[in-house]
């Protein structure tokens, strides 16, 4: 089980992330997690959103260089050593974590050198694997709670 991550390749200049986020807002897309990495003149913006296809379409229509990639999203217990334990499972099986970032709460996104095998390994661990539907449901649940207020 994976979630869709959108990577946007951008000039490392002020305002570019804001333009991307404005495109998401106009498309009705909610960002659930993101990472921004600067490699000098260029950067990579990575997003996990509730509606990846709508986000990708908005970006492509605006002429952005972007791709969609499957990544793992785990909900870890908020206890010391939990992240180390999960990383150890992958390391013992010679799976490298290429990058990682956190989302809301203790949700983390992992891009690995072998996503399928990492999923299989972590499925047997006491972690909650998050699906793309889960991410969309989080947004829907929040909207319902706000409507009740």
PDB file of C-alpha atoms in Angstrom:
ATOM      1  CA  UNK A   1       0.000   0.000   0.000  1.00  0.00           C
ATOM      2  CA  UNK A   2       1.438   3.323  -1.051  1.00  0.00           C
ATOM      3  CA  UNK A   3       0.388   6.940  -1.268  1.00  0.00           C
ATOM      4  CA  UNK A   4       1.060   9.275  -4.159  1.00  0.00           C
ATOM      5  CA  UNK A   5       3.746  11.893  -3.730  1.00  0.00           C
ATOM      6  CA  UNK A   6       4.009  14.779  -6.156  1.00  0.00           C
ATOM      7  CA  UNK A   7       7.479  16.166  -6.819  1.00  0.00           C
ATOM      8  CA  UNK A   8       7.792  19.577  -8.420  1.00  0.00           C
ATOM      9  CA  UNK A   9      11.127  20.645  -9.871  1.00  0.00           C
ATOM     10  CA  UNK A  10      11.548  24.366  -9.398  1.00  0.00           C
ATOM     11  CA  UNK A  11      13.955  27.246  -9.623  1.00  0.00           C
ATOM     12  CA  UNK A  12      15.120  28.041  -6.121  1.00  0.00           C
ATOM     13  CA  UNK A  13      13.588  31.513  -6.004  1.00  0.00           C
ATOM     14  CA  UNK A  14      11.237  33.247  -3.597  1.00  0.00           C
ATOM     15  CA  UNK A  15       7.568  32.735  -4.317  1.00  0.00           C
ATOM     16  CA  UNK A  16       7.747  29.501  -6.292  1.00  0.00           C
ATOM     17  CA  UNK A  17       6.365  27.342  -3.493  1.00  0.00           C
ATOM     18  CA  UNK A  18       3.613  29.902  -2.978  1.00  0.00           C
ATOM     19  CA  UNK A  19       2.640  29.663  -6.645  1.00  0.00           C
ATOM     20  CA  UNK A  20       2.465  25.866  -6.400  1.00  0.00           C
ATOM     21  CA  UNK A  21       0.365  26.082  -3.237  1.00  0.00           C
ATOM     22  CA  UNK A  22      -1.938  28.612  -4.917  1.00  0.00           C
ATOM     23  CA  UNK A  23      -2.481  26.124  -7.767  1.00  0.00           C
ATOM     24  CA  UNK A  24      -3.396  23.451  -5.208  1.00  0.00           C
ATOM     25  CA  UNK A  25      -5.807  25.786  -3.450  1.00  0.00           C
ATOM     26  CA  UNK A  26      -7.510  26.731  -6.721  1.00  0.00           C
ATOM     27  CA  UNK A  27      -7.889  23.013  -7.512  1.00  0.00           C
ATOM     28  CA  UNK A  28      -9.373  22.281  -4.073  1.00  0.00           C
ATOM     29  CA  UNK A  29      -6.345  20.219  -3.026  1.00  0.00           C
ATOM     30  CA  UNK A  30      -5.268  19.966   0.620  1.00  0.00           C
ATOM     31  CA  UNK A  31      -1.581  19.492   1.433  1.00  0.00           C
ATOM     32  CA  UNK A  32      -1.074  16.854   4.141  1.00  0.00           C
ATOM     33  CA  UNK A  33       2.719  16.840   4.135  1.00  0.00           C
ATOM     34  CA  UNK A  34       5.561  18.448   2.252  1.00  0.00           C
ATOM     35  CA  UNK A  35       9.286  18.736   1.933  1.00  0.00           C
ATOM     36  CA  UNK A  36      11.401  21.337   0.201  1.00  0.00           C
ATOM     37  CA  UNK A  37      15.012  20.579  -0.722  1.00  0.00           C
ATOM     38  CA  UNK A  38      17.349  23.112  -2.272  1.00  0.00           C
ATOM     39  CA  UNK A  39      20.129  21.851  -4.509  1.00  0.00           C
ATOM     40  CA  UNK A  40      21.532  25.278  -5.314  1.00  0.00           C
ATOM     41  CA  UNK A  41      19.908  26.906  -8.307  1.00  0.00           C
ATOM     42  CA  UNK A  42      17.063  24.385  -8.340  1.00  0.00           C
ATOM     43  CA  UNK A  43      14.966  22.658  -5.745  1.00  0.00           C
ATOM     44  CA  UNK A  44      12.553  19.793  -5.345  1.00  0.00           C
ATOM     45  CA  UNK A  45       9.222  20.325  -3.650  1.00  0.00           C
ATOM     46  CA  UNK A  46       7.532  17.111  -2.519  1.00  0.00           C
ATOM     47  CA  UNK A  47       3.889  16.962  -1.511  1.00  0.00           C
ATOM     48  CA  UNK A  48       1.431  14.415  -0.170  1.00  0.00           C
ATOM     49  CA  UNK A  49      -2.071  15.669  -0.865  1.00  0.00           C
ATOM     50  CA  UNK A  50      -5.630  14.430  -0.589  1.00  0.00           C
ATOM     51  CA  UNK A  51      -6.298  14.607  -4.362  1.00  0.00           C
ATOM     52  CA  UNK A  52      -3.062  13.777  -6.197  1.00  0.00           C
ATOM     53  CA  UNK A  53      -4.557  13.565  -9.684  1.00  0.00           C
ATOM     54  CA  UNK A  54      -6.201  17.000  -9.357  1.00  0.00           C
ATOM     55  CA  UNK A  55      -2.922  18.425  -8.036  1.00  0.00           C
ATOM     56  CA  UNK A  56      -0.920  16.878 -10.877  1.00  0.00           C
ATOM     57  CA  UNK A  57      -3.358  18.188 -13.484  1.00  0.00           C
ATOM     58  CA  UNK A  58      -3.228  21.715 -12.027  1.00  0.00           C
ATOM     59  CA  UNK A  59       0.575  21.660 -12.041  1.00  0.00           C
ATOM     60  CA  UNK A  60       0.812  20.294 -15.581  1.00  0.00           C
ATOM     61  CA  UNK A  61      -1.690  22.831 -16.897  1.00  0.00           C
ATOM     62  CA  UNK A  62       0.462  25.582 -15.362  1.00  0.00           C
ATOM     63  CA  UNK A  63       3.544  24.184 -17.126  1.00  0.00           C
ATOM     64  CA  UNK A  64       5.292  22.913 -14.010  1.00  0.00           C
ATOM     65  CA  UNK A  65       7.848  20.117 -14.276  1.00  0.00           C
ATOM     66  CA  UNK A  66       6.409  17.477 -11.965  1.00  0.00           C
ATOM     67  CA  UNK A  67       6.046  13.747 -11.406  1.00  0.00           C
ATOM     68  CA  UNK A  68       3.924  11.510  -9.234  1.00  0.00           C
ATOM     69  CA  UNK A  69       5.658   8.711  -7.302  1.00  0.00           C
ATOM     70  CA  UNK A  70       4.472   5.990  -4.935  1.00  0.00           C
ATOM     71  CA  UNK A  71       5.902   6.305  -1.409  1.00  0.00           C
ATOM     72  CA  UNK A  72       5.203   4.673   1.924  1.00  0.00           C
ATOM     73  CA  UNK A  73       3.391   6.571   4.653  1.00  0.00           C
ATOM     74  CA  UNK A  74       3.485   5.173   8.175  1.00  0.00           C
ATOM     75  CA  UNK A  75       1.830   6.203  11.396  1.00  0.00           C
ATOM     76  CA  UNK A  76       4.291   5.537  14.193  1.00  0.00           C
ATOM     77  CA  UNK A  77       3.686   5.358  17.913  1.00  0.00           C
ATOM     78  CA  UNK A  78       4.838   8.578  19.542  1.00  0.00           C
ATOM     79  CA  UNK A  79       7.461   6.879  21.699  1.00  0.00           C
ATOM     80  CA  UNK A  80      11.243   7.154  21.908  1.00  0.00           C
ATOM     81  CA  UNK A  81      13.058   4.780  19.565  1.00  0.00           C
ATOM     82  CA  UNK A  82      10.098   4.080  17.258  1.00  0.00           C
ATOM     83  CA  UNK A  83      11.633   5.777  14.220  1.00  0.00           C
ATOM     84  CA  UNK A  84      14.946   4.039  14.906  1.00  0.00           C
ATOM     85  CA  UNK A  85      13.178   0.657  15.076  1.00  0.00           C
ATOM     86  CA  UNK A  86      11.483   1.166  11.702  1.00  0.00           C
ATOM     87  CA  UNK A  87      14.711   2.325  10.059  1.00  0.00           C
ATOM     88  CA  UNK A  88      16.459  -0.722  11.533  1.00  0.00           C
ATOM     89  CA  UNK A  89      13.934  -3.095   9.902  1.00  0.00           C
ATOM     90  CA  UNK A  90      14.776  -1.657   6.499  1.00  0.00           C
ATOM     91  CA  UNK A  91      18.544  -1.429   7.097  1.00  0.00           C
ATOM     92  CA  UNK A  92      18.754  -5.079   8.154  1.00  0.00           C
ATOM     93  CA  UNK A  93      17.243  -6.007   4.781  1.00  0.00           C
ATOM     94  CA  UNK A  94      19.600  -3.678   2.877  1.00  0.00           C
ATOM     95  CA  UNK A  95      16.864  -1.221   1.879  1.00  0.00           C
ATOM     96  CA  UNK A  96      18.101   2.361   1.805  1.00  0.00           C
ATOM     97  CA  UNK A  97      15.806   5.224   2.745  1.00  0.00           C
ATOM     98  CA  UNK A  98      16.480   7.788   0.035  1.00  0.00           C
ATOM     99  CA  UNK A  99      14.708  10.590   1.901  1.00  0.00           C
ATOM    100  CA  UNK A 100      12.089  10.947   4.564  1.00  0.00           C
ATOM    101  CA  UNK A 101       9.904  13.714   5.957  1.00  0.00           C
ATOM    102  CA  UNK A 102       7.150  13.962   8.482  1.00  0.00           C
ATOM    103  CA  UNK A 103       3.547  14.887   7.966  1.00  0.00           C
ATOM    104  CA  UNK A 104       0.873  15.798  10.445  1.00  0.00           C
ATOM    105  CA  UNK A 105       1.363  14.274  13.915  1.00  0.00           C
ATOM    106  CA  UNK A 106       3.675  11.257  13.772  1.00  0.00           C
ATOM    107  CA  UNK A 107       2.992  10.360  10.161  1.00  0.00           C
ATOM    108  CA  UNK A 108       6.107   9.954   8.072  1.00  0.00           C
ATOM    109  CA  UNK A 109       6.704   9.467   4.367  1.00  0.00           C
ATOM    110  CA  UNK A 110       9.529   7.206   3.193  1.00  0.00           C
ATOM    111  CA  UNK A 111      10.958   6.907  -0.273  1.00  0.00           C
ATOM    112  CA  UNK A 112      13.098   3.780  -0.456  1.00  0.00           C
ATOM    113  CA  UNK A 113      15.163   1.959  -3.026  1.00  0.00           C
ATOM    114  CA  UNK A 114      12.644  -0.926  -2.946  1.00  0.00           C
ATOM    115  CA  UNK A 115       9.160   0.373  -2.071  1.00  0.00           C
ATOM    116  CA  UNK A 116       7.390  -2.945  -2.617  1.00  0.00           C
ATOM    117  CA  UNK A 117       9.761  -4.926  -0.401  1.00  0.00           C
ATOM    118  CA  UNK A 118       9.809  -2.184   2.259  1.00  0.00           C
ATOM    119  CA  UNK A 119       5.997  -2.304   2.319  1.00  0.00           C
ATOM    120  CA  UNK A 120       6.043  -6.074   2.745  1.00  0.00           C
ATOM    121  CA  UNK A 121       8.554  -5.858   5.581  1.00  0.00           C
ATOM    122  CA  UNK A 122       6.810  -3.046   7.428  1.00  0.00           C
ATOM    123  CA  UNK A 123       3.367  -4.636   7.014  1.00  0.00           C
ATOM    124  CA  UNK A 124       4.480  -7.202   9.590  1.00  0.00           C
ATOM    125  CA  UNK A 125       5.537  -4.498  12.046  1.00  0.00           C
ATOM    126  CA  UNK A 126       3.342  -2.732  14.609  1.00  0.00           C
ATOM    127  CA  UNK A 127       2.846   0.382  12.471  1.00  0.00           C
ATOM    128  CA  UNK A 128      -0.230   1.648  10.658  1.00  0.00           C
ATOM    129  CA  UNK A 129       0.245   1.867   6.899  1.00  0.00           C
ATOM    130  CA  UNK A 130      -1.569   4.872   5.457  1.00  0.00           C
ATOM    131  CA  UNK A 131      -3.352   4.653   2.101  1.00  0.00           C
ATOM    132  CA  UNK A 132      -4.233   7.409  -0.350  1.00  0.00           C
ATOM    133  CA  UNK A 133      -7.880   6.978   0.679  1.00  0.00           C
ATOM    134  CA  UNK A 134      -6.872   7.535   4.323  1.00  0.00           C
ATOM    135  CA  UNK A 135      -5.273  10.839   3.409  1.00  0.00           C
ATOM    136  CA  UNK A 136      -8.416  11.982   1.617  1.00  0.00           C
ATOM    137  CA  UNK A 137     -10.546  10.820   4.573  1.00  0.00           C
ATOM    138  CA  UNK A 138      -8.458  12.873   7.025  1.00  0.00           C
ATOM    139  CA  UNK A 139      -9.378  15.999   5.077  1.00  0.00           C
ATOM    140  CA  UNK A 140     -13.045  15.004   4.830  1.00  0.00           C
ATOM    141  CA  UNK A 141     -13.192  14.258   8.577  1.00  0.00           C
ATOM    142  CA  UNK A 142     -11.650  17.651   9.370  1.00  0.00           C
ATOM    143  CA  UNK A 143     -14.209  19.386   7.117  1.00  0.00           C
ATOM    144  CA  UNK A 144     -17.070  17.603   8.876  1.00  0.00           C
ATOM    145  CA  UNK A 145     -15.751  18.631  12.296  1.00  0.00           C
ATOM    146  CA  UNK A 146     -15.441  22.239  11.181  1.00  0.00           C
ATOM    147  CA  UNK A 147     -18.980  22.201   9.800  1.00  0.00           C
ATOM    148  CA  UNK A 148     -20.325  21.064  13.186  1.00  0.00           C
ATOM    149  CA  UNK A 149     -18.681  24.005  15.002  1.00  0.00           C
TER     150      UNK A 149
END
